[in-house]
Tab-separated table of C-alpha atoms and ligand atoms in Angstrom:
chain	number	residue	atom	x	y	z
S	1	UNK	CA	49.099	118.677	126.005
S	2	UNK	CA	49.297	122.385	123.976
S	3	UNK	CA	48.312	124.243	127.140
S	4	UNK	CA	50.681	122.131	129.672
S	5	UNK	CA	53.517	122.834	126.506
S	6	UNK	CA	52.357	126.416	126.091
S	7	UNK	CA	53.384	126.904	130.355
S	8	UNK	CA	56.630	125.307	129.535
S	9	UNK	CA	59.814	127.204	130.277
S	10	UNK	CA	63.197	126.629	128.082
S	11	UNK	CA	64.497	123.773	130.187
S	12	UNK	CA	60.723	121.882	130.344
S	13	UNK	CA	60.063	122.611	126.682
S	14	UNK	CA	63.528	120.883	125.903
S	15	UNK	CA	62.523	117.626	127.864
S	16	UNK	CA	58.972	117.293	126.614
S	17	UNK	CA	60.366	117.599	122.989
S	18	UNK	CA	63.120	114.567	124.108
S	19	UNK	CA	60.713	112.689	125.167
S	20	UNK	CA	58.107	113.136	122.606
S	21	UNK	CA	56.183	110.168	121.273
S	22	UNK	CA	53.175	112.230	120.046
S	23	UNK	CA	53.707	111.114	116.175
S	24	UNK	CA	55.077	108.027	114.795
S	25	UNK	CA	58.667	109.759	113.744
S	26	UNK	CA	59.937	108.592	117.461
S	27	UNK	CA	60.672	105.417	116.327
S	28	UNK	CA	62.781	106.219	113.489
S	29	UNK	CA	64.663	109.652	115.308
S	30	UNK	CA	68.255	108.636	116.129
S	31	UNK	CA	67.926	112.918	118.650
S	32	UNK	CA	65.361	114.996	118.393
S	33	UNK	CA	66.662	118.101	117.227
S	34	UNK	CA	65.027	120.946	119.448
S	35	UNK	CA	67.208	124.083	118.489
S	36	UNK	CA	70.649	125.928	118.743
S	37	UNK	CA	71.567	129.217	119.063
S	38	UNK	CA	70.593	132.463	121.690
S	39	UNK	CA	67.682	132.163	122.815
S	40	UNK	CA	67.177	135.732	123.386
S	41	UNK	CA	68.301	136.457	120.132
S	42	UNK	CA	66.354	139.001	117.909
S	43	UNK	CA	66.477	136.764	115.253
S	44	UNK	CA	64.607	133.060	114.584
S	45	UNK	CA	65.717	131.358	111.540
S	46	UNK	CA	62.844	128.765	111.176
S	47	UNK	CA	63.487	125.577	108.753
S	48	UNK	CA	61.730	121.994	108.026
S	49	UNK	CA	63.008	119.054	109.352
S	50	UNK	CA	66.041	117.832	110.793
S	51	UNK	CA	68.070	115.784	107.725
S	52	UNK	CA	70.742	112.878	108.856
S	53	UNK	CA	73.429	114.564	109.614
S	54	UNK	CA	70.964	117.165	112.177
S	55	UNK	CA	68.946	113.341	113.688
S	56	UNK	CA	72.841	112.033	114.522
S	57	UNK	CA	74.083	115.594	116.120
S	58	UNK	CA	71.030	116.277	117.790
S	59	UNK	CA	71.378	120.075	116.134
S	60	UNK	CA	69.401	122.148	112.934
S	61	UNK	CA	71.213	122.910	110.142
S	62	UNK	CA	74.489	121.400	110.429
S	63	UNK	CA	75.287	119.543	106.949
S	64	UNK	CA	75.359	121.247	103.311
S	65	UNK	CA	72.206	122.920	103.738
S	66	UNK	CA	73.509	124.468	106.938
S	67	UNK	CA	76.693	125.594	105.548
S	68	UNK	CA	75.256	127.956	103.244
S	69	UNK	CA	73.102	129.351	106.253
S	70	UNK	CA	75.889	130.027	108.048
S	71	UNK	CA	76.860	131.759	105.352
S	72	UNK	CA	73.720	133.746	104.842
S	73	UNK	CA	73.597	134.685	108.157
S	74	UNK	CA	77.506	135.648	108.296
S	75	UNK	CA	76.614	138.237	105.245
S	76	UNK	CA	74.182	139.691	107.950
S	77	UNK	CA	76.547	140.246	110.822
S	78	UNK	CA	74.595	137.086	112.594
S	79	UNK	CA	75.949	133.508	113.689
S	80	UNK	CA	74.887	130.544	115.818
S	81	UNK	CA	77.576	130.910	118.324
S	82	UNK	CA	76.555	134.724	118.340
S	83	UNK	CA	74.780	137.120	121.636
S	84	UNK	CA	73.263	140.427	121.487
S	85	UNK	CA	73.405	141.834	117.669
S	86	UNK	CA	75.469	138.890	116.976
S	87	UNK	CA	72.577	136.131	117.943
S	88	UNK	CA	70.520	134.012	116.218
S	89	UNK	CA	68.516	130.896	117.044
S	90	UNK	CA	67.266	128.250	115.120
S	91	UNK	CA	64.414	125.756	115.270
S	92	UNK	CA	62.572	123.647	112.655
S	93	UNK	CA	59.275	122.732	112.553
S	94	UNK	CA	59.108	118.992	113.147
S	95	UNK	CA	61.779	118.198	115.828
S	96	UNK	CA	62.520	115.098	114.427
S	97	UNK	CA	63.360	113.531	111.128
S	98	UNK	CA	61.073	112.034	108.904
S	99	UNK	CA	62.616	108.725	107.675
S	100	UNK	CA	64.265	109.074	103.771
S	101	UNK	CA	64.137	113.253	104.418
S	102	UNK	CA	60.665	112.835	102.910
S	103	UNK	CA	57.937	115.844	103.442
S	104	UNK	CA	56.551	116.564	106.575
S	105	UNK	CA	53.095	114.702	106.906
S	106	UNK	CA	50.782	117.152	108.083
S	107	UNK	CA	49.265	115.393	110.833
S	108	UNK	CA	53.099	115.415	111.810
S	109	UNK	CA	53.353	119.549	111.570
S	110	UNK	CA	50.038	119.348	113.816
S	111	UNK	CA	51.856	117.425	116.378
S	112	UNK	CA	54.722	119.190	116.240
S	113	UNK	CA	53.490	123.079	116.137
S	114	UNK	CA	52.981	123.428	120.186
S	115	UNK	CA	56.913	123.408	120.958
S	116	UNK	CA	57.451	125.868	117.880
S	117	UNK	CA	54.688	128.092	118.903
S	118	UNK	CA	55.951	127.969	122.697
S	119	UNK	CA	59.957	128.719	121.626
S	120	UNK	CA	58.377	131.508	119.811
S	121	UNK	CA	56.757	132.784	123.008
S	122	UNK	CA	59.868	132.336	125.154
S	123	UNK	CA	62.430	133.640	122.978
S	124	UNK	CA	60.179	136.836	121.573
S	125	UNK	CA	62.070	136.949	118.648
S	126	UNK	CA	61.870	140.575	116.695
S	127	UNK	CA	62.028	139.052	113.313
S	128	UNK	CA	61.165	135.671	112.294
S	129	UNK	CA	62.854	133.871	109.112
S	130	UNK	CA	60.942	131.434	107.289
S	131	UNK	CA	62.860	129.061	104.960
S	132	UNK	CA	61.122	126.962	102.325
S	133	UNK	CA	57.227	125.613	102.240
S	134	UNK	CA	56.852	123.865	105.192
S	135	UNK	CA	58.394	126.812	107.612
S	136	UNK	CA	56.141	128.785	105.776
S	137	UNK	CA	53.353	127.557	105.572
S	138	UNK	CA	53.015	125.980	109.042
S	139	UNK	CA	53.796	129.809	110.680
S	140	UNK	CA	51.280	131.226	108.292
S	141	UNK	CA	48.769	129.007	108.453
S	142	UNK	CA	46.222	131.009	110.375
S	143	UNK	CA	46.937	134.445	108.586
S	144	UNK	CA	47.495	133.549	104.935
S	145	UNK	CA	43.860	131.548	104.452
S	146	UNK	CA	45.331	130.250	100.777
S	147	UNK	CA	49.212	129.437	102.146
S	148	UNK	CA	48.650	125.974	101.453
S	149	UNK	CA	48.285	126.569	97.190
S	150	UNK	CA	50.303	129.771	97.431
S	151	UNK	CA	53.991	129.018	95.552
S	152	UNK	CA	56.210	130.514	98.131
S	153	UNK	CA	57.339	132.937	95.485
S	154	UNK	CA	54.201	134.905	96.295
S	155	UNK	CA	54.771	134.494	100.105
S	156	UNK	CA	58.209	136.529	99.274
S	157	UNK	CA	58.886	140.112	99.369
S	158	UNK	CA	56.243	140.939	101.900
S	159	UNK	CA	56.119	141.382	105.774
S	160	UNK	CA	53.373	138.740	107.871
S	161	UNK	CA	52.986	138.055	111.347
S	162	UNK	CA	53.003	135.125	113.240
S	163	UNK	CA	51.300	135.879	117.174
S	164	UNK	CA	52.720	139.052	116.662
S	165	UNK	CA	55.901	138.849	115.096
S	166	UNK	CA	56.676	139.987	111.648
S	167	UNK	CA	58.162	137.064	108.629
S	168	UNK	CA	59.671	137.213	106.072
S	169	UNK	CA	59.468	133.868	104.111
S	170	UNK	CA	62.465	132.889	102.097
S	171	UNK	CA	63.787	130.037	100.173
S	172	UNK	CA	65.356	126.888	101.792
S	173	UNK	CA	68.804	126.804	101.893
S	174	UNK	CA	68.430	123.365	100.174
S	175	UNK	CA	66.584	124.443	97.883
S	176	UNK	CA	69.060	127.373	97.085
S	177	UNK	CA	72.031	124.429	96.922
S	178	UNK	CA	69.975	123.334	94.054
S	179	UNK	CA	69.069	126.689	91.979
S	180	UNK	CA	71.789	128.537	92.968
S	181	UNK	CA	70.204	131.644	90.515
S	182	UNK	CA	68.044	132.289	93.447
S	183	UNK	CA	70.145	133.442	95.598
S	184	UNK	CA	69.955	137.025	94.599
S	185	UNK	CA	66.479	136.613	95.265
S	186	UNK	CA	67.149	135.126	99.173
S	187	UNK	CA	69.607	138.320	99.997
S	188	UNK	CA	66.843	140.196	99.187
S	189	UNK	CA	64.786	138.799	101.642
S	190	UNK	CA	67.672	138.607	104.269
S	191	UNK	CA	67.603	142.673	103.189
S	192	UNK	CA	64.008	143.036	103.738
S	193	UNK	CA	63.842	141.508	107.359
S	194	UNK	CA	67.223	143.928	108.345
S	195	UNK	CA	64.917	146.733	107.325
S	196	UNK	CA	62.004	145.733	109.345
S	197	UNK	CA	64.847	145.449	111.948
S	198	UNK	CA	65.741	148.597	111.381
S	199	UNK	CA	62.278	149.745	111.404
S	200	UNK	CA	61.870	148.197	114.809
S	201	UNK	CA	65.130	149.491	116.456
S	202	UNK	CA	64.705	152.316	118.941
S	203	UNK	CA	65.569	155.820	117.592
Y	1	URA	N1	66.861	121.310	106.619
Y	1	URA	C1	66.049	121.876	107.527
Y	1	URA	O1	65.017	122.430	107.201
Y	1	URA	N2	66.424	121.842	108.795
Y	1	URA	C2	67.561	121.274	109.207
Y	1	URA	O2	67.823	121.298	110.396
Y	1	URA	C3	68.396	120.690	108.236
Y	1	URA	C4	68.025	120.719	106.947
């Protein structure tokens, strides 16, 4: 199935993912929640799971959470409805929800990581976003051997790659709702991926 999804265009990709039954969270989703946004945006804003509110619109990032992303991204000059300088898209890494919002089970993220890694290919984003552990970790998995113990307080303030695309890992939105005295900390981040955007741009 990973090399049928990795030959997958948008449209294909879309239906496999709405059709899914490869883990046991089908049963439970009310939509699978595949992505919104441009999808030749510059920018991918990668998050966890789909919560209730995303399962019953079928779209990431849409209750509290999503609110203050919005709102992240509007400090940027970026928004969901956004093209060109203005676009953004946004994924998750399990398509569906896992029932009670708990974690993401790995065997889940394993399912799962095919449609991510294939969005990634399609879209060739210029900057990837990683918000909270599970974004993370699942992008990093292959280039940060010790990801999996790492607090993602170490995974901040630096520039990886994932198949060739730089991240910057920040916190959750969620989490932010929480601690709001992070959130310094996150608009540095957003600041460090505009200057590897910057770094990137064409003289
Ligand atoms: N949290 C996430 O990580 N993704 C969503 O889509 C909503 C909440």
């Amino acid at each position: 199935m990973p090399a049928e999804i990795a030959a997958m265009d948008w449209d294909a990709l879309q239906q496999a993912v709405a059709s899914c039954q490869a883990c046991g969270l089908c049963q439970s989703r009310k939509n699978t929640v595949f992505g919104v946004g441009d999808t030749q945006a510059r920018w991918l804003v990668v998050g966890e799971a789909p919560g209730e509110n995303e399962d019953l619109q079928g779209e990431p990032f849409v209750g509290q959470a999503g609110a203050l992303l919005d709102n992240m991204l509007k400090a940027i000059g970026l928004n969901r409805q956004g093209t060109g300088a203005q676009g953004v898209y946004i994924a998750n890494v399990l398509k569906c929800r896992p029932p009670a919002n708990r974690n993401p089970q790995p065997e889940e993220v394993l399912q799962c990581e095919s449609y991510l890694r294939r969005q990634v290919a399609l879209q060739q984003p210029q900057i990837i976003l990683a918000l909270g552990r599970f974004a993370a970790q699942s992008l990093l998995q292959h280039s940060v051997p010790d990801v999996a113990t790492l607090p993602l307080g170490k995974l901040r303030g630096q520039v990886h790659n994932y198949e060739g695309v730089p991240v910057v890992v920040s916190y959750h939105p969620a989490y932010l709702l929480r601690t709001p005295q992070d959130k310094a900390k996150a608009w540095a981040d957003l600041c460090l991926a505009m200057d590897v955007m910057r770094a990137d741009a064409p003289a």
